[in-house]
PDB file of N, CA and C in Angstrom:
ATOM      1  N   UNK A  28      16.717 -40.638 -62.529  1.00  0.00           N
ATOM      2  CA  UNK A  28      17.024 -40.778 -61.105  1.00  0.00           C
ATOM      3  C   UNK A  28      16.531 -39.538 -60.369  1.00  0.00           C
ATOM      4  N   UNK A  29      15.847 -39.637 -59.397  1.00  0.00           N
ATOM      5  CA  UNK A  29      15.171 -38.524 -58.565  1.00  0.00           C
ATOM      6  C   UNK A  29      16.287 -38.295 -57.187  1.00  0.00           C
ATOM      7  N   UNK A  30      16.571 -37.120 -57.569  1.00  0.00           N
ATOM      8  CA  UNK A  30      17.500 -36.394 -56.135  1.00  0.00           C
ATOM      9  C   UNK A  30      16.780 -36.452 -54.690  1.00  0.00           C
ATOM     10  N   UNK A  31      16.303 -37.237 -54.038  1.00  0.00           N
ATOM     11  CA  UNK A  31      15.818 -37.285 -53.064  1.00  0.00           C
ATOM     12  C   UNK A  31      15.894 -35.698 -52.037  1.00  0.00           C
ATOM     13  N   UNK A  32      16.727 -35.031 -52.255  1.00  0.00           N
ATOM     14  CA  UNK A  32      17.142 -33.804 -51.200  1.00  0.00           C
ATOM     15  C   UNK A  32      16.691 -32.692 -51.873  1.00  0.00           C
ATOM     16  N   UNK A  33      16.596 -32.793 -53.295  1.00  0.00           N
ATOM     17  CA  UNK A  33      15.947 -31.636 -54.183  1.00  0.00           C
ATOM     18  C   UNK A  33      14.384 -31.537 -53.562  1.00  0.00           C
ATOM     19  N   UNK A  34      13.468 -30.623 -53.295  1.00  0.00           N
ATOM     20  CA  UNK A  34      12.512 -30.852 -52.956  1.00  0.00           C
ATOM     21  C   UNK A  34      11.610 -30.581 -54.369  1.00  0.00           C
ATOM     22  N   UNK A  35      10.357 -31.575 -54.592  1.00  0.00           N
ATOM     23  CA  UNK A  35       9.663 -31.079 -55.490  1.00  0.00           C
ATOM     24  C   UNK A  35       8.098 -30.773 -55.124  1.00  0.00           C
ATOM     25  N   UNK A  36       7.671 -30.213 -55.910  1.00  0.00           N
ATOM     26  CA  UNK A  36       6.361 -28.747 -56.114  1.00  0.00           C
ATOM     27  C   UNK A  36       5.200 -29.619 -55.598  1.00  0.00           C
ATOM     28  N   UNK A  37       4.766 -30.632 -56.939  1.00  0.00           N
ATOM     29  CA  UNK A  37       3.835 -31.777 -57.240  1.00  0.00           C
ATOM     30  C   UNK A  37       4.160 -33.143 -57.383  1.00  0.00           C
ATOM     31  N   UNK A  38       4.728 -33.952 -55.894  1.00  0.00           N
ATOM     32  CA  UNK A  38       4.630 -35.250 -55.828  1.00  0.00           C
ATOM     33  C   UNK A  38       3.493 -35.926 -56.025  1.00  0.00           C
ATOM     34  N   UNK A  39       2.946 -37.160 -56.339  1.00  0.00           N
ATOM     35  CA  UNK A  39       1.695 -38.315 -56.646  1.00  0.00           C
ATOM     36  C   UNK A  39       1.076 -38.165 -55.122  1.00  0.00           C
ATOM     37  N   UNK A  40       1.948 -38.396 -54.271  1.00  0.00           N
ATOM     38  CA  UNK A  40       1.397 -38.300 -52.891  1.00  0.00           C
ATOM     39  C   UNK A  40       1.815 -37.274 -51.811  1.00  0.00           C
ATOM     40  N   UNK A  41       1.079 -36.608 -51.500  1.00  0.00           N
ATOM     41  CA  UNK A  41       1.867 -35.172 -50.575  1.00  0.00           C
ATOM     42  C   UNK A  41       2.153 -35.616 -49.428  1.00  0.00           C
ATOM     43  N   UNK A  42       3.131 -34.691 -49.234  1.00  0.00           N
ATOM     44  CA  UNK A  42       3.712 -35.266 -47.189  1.00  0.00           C
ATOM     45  C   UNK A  42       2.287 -35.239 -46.387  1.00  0.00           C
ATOM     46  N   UNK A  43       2.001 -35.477 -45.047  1.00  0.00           N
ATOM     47  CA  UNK A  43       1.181 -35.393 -44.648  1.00  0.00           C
ATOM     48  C   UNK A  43       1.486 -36.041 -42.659  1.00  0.00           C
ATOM     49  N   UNK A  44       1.046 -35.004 -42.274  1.00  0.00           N
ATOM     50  CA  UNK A  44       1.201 -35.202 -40.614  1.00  0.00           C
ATOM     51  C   UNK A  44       0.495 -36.272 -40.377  1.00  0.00           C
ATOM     52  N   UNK A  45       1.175 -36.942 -39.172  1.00  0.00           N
ATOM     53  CA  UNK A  45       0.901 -38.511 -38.663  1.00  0.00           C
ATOM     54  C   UNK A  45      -0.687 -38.090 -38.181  1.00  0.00           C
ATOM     55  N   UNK A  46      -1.933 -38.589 -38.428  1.00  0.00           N
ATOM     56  CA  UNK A  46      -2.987 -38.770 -37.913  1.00  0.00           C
ATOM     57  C   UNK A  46      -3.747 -37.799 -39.156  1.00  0.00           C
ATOM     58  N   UNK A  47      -3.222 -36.835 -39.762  1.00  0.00           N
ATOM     59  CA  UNK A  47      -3.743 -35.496 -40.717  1.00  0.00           C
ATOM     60  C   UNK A  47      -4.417 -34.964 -40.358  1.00  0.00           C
ATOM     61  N   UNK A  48      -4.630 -34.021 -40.985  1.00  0.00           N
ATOM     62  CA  UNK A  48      -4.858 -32.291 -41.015  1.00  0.00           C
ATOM     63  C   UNK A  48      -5.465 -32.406 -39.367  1.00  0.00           C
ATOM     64  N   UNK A  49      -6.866 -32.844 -39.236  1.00  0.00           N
ATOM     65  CA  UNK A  49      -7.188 -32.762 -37.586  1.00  0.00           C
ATOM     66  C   UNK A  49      -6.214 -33.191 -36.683  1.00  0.00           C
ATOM     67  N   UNK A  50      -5.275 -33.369 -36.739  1.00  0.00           N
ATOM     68  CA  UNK A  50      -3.962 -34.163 -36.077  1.00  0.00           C
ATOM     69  C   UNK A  50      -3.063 -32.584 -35.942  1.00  0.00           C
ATOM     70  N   UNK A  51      -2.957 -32.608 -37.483  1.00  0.00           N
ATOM     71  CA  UNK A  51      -1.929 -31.110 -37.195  1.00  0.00           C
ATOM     72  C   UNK A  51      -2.649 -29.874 -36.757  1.00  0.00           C
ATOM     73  N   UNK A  52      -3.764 -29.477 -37.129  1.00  0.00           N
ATOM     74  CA  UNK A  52      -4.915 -28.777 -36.086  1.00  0.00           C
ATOM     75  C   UNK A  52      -4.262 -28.593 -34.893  1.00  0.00           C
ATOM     76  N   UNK A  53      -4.335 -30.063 -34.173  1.00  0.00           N
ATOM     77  CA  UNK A  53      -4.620 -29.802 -32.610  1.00  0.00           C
ATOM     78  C   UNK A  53      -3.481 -29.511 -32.379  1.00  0.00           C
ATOM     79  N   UNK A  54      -2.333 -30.400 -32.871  1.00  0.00           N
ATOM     80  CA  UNK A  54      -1.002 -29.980 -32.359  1.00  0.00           C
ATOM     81  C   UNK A  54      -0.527 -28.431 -31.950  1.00  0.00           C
ATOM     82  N   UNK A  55      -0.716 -27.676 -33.181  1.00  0.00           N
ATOM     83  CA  UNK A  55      -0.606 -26.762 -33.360  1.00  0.00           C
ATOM     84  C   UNK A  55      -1.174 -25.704 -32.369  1.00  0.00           C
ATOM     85  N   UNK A  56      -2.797 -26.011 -32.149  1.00  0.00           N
ATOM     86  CA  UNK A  56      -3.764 -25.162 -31.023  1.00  0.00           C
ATOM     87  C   UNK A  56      -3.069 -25.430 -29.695  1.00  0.00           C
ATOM     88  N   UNK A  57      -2.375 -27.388 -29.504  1.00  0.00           N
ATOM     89  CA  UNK A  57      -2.007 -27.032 -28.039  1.00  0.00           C
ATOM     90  C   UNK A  57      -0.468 -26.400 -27.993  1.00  0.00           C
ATOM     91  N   UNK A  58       0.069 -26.044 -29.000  1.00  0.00           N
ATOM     92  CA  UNK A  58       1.613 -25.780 -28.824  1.00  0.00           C
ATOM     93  C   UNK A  58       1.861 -24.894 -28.927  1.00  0.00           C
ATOM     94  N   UNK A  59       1.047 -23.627 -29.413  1.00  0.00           N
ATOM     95  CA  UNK A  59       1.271 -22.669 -30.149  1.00  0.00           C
ATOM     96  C   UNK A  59       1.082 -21.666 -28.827  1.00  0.00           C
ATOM     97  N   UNK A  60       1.719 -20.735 -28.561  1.00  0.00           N
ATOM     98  CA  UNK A  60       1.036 -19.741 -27.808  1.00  0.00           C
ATOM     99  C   UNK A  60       1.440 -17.933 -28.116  1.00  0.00           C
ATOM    100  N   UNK A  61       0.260 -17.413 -28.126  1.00  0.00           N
ATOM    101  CA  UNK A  61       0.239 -15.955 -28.517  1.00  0.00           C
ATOM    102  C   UNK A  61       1.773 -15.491 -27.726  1.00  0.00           C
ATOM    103  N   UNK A  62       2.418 -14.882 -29.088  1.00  0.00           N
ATOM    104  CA  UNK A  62       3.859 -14.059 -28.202  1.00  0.00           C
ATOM    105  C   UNK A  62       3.172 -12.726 -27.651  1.00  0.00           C
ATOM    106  N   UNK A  63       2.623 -12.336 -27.871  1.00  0.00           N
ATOM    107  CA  UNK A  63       2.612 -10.687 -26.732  1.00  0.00           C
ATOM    108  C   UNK A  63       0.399 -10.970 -26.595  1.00  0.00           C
ATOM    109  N   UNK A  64       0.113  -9.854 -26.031  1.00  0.00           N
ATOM    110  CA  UNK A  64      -1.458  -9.481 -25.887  1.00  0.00           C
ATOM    111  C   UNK A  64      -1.956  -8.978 -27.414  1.00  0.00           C
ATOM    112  N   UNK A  65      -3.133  -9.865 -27.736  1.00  0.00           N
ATOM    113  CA  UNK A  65      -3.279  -9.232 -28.974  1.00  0.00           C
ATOM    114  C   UNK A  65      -4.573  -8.194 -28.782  1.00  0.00           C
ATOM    115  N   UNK A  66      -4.785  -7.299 -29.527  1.00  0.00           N
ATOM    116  CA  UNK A  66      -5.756  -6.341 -29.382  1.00  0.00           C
ATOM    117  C   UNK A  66      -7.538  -7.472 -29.778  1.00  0.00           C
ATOM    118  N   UNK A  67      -8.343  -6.768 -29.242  1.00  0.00           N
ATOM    119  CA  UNK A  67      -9.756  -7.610 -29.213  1.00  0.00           C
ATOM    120  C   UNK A  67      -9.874  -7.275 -30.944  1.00  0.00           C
ATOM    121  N   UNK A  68     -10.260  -8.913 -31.206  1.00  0.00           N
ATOM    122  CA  UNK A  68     -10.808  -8.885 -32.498  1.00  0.00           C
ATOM    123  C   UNK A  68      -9.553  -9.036 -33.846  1.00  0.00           C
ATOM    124  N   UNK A  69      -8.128  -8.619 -32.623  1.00  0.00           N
ATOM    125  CA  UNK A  69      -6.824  -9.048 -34.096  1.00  0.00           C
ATOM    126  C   UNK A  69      -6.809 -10.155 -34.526  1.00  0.00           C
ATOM    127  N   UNK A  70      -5.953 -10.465 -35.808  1.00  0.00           N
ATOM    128  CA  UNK A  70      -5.601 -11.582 -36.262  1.00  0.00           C
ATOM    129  C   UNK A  70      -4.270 -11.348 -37.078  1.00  0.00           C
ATOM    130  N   UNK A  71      -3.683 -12.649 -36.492  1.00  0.00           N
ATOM    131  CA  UNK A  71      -2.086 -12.094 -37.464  1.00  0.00           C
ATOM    132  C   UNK A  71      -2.253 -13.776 -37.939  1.00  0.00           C
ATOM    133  N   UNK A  72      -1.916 -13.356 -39.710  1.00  0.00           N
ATOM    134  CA  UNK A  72      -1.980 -15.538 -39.840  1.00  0.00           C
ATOM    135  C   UNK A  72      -0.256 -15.064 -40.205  1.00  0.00           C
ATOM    136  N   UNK A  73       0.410 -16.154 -39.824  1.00  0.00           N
ATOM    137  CA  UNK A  73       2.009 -16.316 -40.293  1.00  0.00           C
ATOM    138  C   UNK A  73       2.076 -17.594 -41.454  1.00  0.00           C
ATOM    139  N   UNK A  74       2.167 -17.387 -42.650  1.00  0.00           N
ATOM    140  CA  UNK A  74       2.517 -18.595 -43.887  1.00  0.00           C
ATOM    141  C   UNK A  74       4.269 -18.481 -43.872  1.00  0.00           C
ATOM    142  N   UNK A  75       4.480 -19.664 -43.548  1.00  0.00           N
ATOM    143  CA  UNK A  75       5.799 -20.688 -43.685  1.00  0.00           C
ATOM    144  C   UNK A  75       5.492 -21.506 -44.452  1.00  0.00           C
ATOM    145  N   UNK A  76       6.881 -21.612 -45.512  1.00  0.00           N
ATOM    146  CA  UNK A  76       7.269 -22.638 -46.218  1.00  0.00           C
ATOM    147  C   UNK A  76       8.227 -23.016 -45.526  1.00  0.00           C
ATOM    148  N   UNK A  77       8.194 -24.601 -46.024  1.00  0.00           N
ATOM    149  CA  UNK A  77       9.036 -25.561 -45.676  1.00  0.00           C
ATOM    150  C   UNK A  77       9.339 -26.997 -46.382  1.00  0.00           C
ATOM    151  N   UNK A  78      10.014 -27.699 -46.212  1.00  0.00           N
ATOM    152  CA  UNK A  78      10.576 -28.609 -46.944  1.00  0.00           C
ATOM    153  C   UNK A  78      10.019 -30.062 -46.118  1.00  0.00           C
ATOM    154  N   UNK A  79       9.218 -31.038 -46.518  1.00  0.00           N
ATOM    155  CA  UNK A  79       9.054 -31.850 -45.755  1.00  0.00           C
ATOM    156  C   UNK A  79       9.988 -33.331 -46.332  1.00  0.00           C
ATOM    157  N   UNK A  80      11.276 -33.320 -45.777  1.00  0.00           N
ATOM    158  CA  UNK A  80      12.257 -34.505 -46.131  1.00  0.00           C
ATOM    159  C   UNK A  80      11.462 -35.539 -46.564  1.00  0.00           C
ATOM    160  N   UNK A  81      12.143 -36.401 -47.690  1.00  0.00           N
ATOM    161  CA  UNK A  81      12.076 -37.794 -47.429  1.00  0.00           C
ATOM    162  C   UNK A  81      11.822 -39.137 -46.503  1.00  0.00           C
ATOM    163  N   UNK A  82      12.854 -38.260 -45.459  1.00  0.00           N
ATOM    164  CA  UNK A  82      12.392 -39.067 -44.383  1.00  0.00           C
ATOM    165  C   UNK A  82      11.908 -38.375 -43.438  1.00  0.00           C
ATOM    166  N   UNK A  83      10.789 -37.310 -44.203  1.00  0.00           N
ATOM    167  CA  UNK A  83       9.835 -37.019 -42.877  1.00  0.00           C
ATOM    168  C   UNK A  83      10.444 -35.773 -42.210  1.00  0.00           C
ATOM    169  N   UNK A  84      11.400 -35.479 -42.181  1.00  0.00           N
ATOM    170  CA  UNK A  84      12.059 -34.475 -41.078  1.00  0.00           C
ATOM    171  C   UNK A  84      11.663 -33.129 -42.036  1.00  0.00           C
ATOM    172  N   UNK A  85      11.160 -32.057 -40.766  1.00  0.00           N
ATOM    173  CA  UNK A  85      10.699 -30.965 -41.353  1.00  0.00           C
ATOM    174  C   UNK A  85      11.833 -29.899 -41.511  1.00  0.00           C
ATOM    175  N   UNK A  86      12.278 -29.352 -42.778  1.00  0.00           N
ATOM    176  CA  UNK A  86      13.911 -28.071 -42.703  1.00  0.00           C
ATOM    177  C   UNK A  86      13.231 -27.029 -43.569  1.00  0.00           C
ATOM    178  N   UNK A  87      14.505 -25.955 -43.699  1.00  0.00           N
ATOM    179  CA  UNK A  87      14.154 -24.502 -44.879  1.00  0.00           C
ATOM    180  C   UNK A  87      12.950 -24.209 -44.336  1.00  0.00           C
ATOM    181  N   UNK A  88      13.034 -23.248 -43.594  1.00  0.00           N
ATOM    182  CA  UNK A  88      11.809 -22.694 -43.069  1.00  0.00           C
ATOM    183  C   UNK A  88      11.923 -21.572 -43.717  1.00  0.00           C
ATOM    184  N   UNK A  89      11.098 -20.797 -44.366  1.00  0.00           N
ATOM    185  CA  UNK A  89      10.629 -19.462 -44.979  1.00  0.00           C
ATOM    186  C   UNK A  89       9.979 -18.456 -44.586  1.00  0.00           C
ATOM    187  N   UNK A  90       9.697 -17.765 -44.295  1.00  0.00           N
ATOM    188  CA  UNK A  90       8.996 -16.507 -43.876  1.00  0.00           C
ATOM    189  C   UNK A  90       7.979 -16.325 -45.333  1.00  0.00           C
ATOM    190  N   UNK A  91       6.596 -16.663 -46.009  1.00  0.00           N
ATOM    191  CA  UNK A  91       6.267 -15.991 -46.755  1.00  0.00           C
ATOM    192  C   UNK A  91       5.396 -15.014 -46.851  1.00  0.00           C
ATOM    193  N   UNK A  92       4.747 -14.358 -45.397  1.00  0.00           N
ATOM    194  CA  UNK A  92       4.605 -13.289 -45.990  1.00  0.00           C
ATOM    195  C   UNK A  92       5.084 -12.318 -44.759  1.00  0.00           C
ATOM    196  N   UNK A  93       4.927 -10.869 -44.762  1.00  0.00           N
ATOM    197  CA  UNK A  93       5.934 -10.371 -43.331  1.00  0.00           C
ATOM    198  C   UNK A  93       4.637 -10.382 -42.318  1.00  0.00           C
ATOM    199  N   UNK A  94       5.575 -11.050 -41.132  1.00  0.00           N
ATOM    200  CA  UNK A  94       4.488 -10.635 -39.799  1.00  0.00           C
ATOM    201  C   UNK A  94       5.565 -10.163 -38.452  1.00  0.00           C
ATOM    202  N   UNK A  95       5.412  -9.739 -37.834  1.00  0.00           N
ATOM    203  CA  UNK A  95       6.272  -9.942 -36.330  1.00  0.00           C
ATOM    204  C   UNK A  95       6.705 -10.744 -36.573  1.00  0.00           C
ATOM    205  N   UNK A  96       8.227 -10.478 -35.976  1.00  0.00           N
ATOM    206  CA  UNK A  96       9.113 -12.194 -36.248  1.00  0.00           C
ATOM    207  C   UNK A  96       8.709 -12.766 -34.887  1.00  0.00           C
ATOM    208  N   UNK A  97       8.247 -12.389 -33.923  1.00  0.00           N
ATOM    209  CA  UNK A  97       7.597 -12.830 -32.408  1.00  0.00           C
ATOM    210  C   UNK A  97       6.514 -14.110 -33.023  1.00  0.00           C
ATOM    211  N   UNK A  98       5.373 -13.201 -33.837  1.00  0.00           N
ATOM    212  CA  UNK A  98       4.803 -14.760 -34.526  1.00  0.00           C
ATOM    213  C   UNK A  98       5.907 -15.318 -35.218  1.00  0.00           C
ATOM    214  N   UNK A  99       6.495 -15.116 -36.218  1.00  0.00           N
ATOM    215  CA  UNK A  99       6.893 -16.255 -37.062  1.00  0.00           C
ATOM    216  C   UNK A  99       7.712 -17.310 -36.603  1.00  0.00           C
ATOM    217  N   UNK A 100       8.777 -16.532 -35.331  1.00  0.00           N
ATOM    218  CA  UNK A 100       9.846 -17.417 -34.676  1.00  0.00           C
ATOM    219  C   UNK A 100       9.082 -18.524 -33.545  1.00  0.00           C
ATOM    220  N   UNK A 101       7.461 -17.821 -33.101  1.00  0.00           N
ATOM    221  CA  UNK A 101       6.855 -19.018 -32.586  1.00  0.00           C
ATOM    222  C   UNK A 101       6.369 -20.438 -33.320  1.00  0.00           C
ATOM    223  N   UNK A 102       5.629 -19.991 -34.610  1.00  0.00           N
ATOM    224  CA  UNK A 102       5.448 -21.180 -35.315  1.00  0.00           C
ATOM    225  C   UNK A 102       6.505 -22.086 -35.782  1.00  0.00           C
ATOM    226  N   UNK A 103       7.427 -21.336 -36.033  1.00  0.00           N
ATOM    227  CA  UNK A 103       8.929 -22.324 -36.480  1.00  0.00           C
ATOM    228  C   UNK A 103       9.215 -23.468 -35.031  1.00  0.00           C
ATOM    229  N   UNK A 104       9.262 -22.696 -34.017  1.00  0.00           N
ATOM    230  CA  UNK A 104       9.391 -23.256 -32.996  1.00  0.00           C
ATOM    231  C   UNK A 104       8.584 -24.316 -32.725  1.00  0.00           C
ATOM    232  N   UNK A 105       7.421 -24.293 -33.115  1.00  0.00           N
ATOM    233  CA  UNK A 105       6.598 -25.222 -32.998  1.00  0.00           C
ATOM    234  C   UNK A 105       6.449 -26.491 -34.152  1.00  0.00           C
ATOM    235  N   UNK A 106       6.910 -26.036 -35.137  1.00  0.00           N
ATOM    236  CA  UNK A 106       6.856 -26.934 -36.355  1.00  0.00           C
ATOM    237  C   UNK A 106       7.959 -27.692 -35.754  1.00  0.00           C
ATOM    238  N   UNK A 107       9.362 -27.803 -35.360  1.00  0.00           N
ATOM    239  CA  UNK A 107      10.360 -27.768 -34.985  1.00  0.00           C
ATOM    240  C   UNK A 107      10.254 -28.780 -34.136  1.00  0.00           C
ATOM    241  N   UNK A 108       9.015 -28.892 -33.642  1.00  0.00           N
ATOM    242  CA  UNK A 108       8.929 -29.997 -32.314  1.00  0.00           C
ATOM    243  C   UNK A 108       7.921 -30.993 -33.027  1.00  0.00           C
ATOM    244  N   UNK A 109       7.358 -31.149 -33.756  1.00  0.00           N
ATOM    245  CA  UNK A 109       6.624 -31.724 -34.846  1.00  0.00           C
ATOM    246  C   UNK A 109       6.941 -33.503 -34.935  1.00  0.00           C
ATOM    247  N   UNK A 110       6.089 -34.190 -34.920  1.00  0.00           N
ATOM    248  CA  UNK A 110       7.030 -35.748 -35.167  1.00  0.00           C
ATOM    249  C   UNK A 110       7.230 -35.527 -36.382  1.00  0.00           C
ATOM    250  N   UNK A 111       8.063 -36.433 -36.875  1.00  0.00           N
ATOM    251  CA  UNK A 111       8.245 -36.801 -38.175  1.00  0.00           C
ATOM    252  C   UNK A 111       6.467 -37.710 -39.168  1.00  0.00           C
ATOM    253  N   UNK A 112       6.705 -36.183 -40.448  1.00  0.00           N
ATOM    254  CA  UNK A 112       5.611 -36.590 -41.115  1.00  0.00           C
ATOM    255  C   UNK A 112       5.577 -37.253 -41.245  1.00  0.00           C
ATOM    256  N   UNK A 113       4.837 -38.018 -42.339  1.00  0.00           N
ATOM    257  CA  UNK A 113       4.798 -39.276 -43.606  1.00  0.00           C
ATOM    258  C   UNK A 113       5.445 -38.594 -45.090  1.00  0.00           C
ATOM    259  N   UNK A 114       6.623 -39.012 -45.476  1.00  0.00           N
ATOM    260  CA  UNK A 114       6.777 -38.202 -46.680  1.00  0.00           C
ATOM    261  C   UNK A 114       5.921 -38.578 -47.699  1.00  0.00           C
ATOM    262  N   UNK A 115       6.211 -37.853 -48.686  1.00  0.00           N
ATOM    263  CA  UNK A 115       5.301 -37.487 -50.004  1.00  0.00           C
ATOM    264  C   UNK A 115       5.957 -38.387 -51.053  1.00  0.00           C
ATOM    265  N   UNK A 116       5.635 -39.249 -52.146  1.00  0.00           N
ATOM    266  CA  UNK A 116       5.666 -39.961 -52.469  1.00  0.00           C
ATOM    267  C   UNK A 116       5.667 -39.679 -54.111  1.00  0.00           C
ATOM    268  N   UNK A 117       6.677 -39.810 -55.124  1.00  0.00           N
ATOM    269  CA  UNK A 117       6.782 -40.375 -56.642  1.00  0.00           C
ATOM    270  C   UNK A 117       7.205 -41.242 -57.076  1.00  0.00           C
ATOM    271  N   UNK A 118       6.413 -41.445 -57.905  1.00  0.00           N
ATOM    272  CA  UNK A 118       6.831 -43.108 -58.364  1.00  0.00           C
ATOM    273  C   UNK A 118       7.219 -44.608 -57.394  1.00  0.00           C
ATOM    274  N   UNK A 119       6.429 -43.954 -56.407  1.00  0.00           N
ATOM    275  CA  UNK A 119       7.185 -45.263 -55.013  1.00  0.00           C
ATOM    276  C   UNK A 119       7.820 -44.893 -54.115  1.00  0.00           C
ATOM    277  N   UNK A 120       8.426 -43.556 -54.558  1.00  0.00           N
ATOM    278  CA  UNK A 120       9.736 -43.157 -53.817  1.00  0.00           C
ATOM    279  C   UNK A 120       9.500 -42.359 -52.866  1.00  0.00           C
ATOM    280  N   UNK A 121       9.693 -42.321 -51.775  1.00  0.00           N
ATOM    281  CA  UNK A 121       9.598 -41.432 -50.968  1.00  0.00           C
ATOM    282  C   UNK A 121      10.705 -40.142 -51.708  1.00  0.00           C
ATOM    283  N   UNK A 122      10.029 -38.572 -51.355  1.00  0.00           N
ATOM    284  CA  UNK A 122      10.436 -37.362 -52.289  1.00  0.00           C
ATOM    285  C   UNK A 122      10.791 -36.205 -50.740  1.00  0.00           C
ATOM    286  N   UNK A 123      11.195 -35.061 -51.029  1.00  0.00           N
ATOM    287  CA  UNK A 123      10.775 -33.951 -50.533  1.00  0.00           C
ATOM    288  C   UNK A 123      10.207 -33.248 -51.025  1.00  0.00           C
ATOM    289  N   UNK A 124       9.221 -32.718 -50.250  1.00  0.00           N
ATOM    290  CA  UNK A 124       8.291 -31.542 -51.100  1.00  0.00           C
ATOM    291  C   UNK A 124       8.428 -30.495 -50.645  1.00  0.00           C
ATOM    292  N   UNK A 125       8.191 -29.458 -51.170  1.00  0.00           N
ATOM    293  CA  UNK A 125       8.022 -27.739 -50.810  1.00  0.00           C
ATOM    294  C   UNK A 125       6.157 -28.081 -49.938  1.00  0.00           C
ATOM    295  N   UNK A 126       6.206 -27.764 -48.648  1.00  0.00           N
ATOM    296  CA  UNK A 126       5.065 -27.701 -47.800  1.00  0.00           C
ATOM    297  C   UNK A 126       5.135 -25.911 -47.923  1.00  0.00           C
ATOM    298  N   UNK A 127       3.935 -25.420 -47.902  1.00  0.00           N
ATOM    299  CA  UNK A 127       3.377 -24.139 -46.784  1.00  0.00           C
ATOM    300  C   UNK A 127       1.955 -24.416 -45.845  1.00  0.00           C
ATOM    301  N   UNK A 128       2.057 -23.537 -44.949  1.00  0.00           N
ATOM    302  CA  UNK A 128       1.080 -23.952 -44.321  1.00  0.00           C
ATOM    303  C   UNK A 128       0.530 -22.395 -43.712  1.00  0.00           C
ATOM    304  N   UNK A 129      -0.564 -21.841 -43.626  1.00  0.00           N
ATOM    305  CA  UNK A 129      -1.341 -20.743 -42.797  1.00  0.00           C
ATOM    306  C   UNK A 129      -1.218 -20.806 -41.633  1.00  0.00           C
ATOM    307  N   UNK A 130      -1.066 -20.162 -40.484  1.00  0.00           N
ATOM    308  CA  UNK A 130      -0.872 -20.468 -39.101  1.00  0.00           C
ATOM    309  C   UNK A 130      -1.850 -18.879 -38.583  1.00  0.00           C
ATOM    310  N   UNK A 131      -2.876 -19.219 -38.159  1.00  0.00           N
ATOM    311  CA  UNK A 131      -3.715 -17.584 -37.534  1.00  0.00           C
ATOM    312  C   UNK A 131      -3.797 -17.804 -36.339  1.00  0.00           C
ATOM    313  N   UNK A 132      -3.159 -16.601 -35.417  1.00  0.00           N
ATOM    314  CA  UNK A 132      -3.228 -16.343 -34.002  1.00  0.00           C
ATOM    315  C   UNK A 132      -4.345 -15.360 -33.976  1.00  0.00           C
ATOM    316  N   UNK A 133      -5.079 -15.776 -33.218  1.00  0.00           N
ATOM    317  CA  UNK A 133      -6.808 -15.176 -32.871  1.00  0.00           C
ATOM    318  C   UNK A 133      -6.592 -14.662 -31.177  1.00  0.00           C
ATOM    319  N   UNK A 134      -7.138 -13.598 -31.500  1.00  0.00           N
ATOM    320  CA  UNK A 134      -6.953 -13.009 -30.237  1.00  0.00           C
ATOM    321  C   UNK A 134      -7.796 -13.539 -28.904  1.00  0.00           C
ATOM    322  N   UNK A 135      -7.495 -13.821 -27.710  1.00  0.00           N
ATOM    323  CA  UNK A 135      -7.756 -14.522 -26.677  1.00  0.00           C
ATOM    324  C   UNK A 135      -9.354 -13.377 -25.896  1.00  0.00           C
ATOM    325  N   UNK A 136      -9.474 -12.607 -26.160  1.00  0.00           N
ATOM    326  CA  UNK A 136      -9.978 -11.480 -25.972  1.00  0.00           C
ATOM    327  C   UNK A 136     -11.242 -11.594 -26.264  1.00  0.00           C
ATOM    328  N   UNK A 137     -12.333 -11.431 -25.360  1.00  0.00           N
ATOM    329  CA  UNK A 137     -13.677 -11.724 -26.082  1.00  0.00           C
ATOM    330  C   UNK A 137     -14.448 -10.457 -26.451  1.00  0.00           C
TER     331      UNK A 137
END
């Protein structure tokens, strides 16, 4: 019997945002916005883990590696508003999985 709320590593089918990856792309580019002025030429990427439910709903947000919590508390914020994925899939079953994802704020600055 599979714990549906346990999240696992390597499901058959991974969660995956409604439309994919070019879907979560854009979302992300239009939602996201630089917390302070970044210097010409910075880059800060923020990696969050997260749990993508069974039924889709995104929780357990992680910090994995350190950045400004100004970035990190923006991307959460933004994941946060996210539709509900497509969950990830074993044996038939809809699962939770452990998601991370890269998030790079590029400086606006030419």
């Amino acid at each position: 019997v599979v714990d549906k709320n346990q999240p696992v590593n390597n499901p058959e089918i991974m969660p995956a945002f409604p439309g994919g990856m070019e879907a979560l792309r854009n979302f992300l580019q239009k939602n996201l916005t630089n917390p302070r002025d970044m210097d010409a030429e910075e880059v800060v990427t923020v990696k969050v883990r997260f749990i993508v439910g069974y039924d889709g709903k995104l929780r357990g947000f992680v910090e994995e590696n350190q950045v400004e919590a100004a970035f990190y508390n923006e991307v959460v914020r933004v994941l946060k508003k996210m539709p509900d994925w497509i969950p990830g899939k074993t044996n038939g079953e809809a699962v939770s999985v452990n998601y991370m994802i890269p998030v790079k704020f590029i400086s606006a600055a030419e």
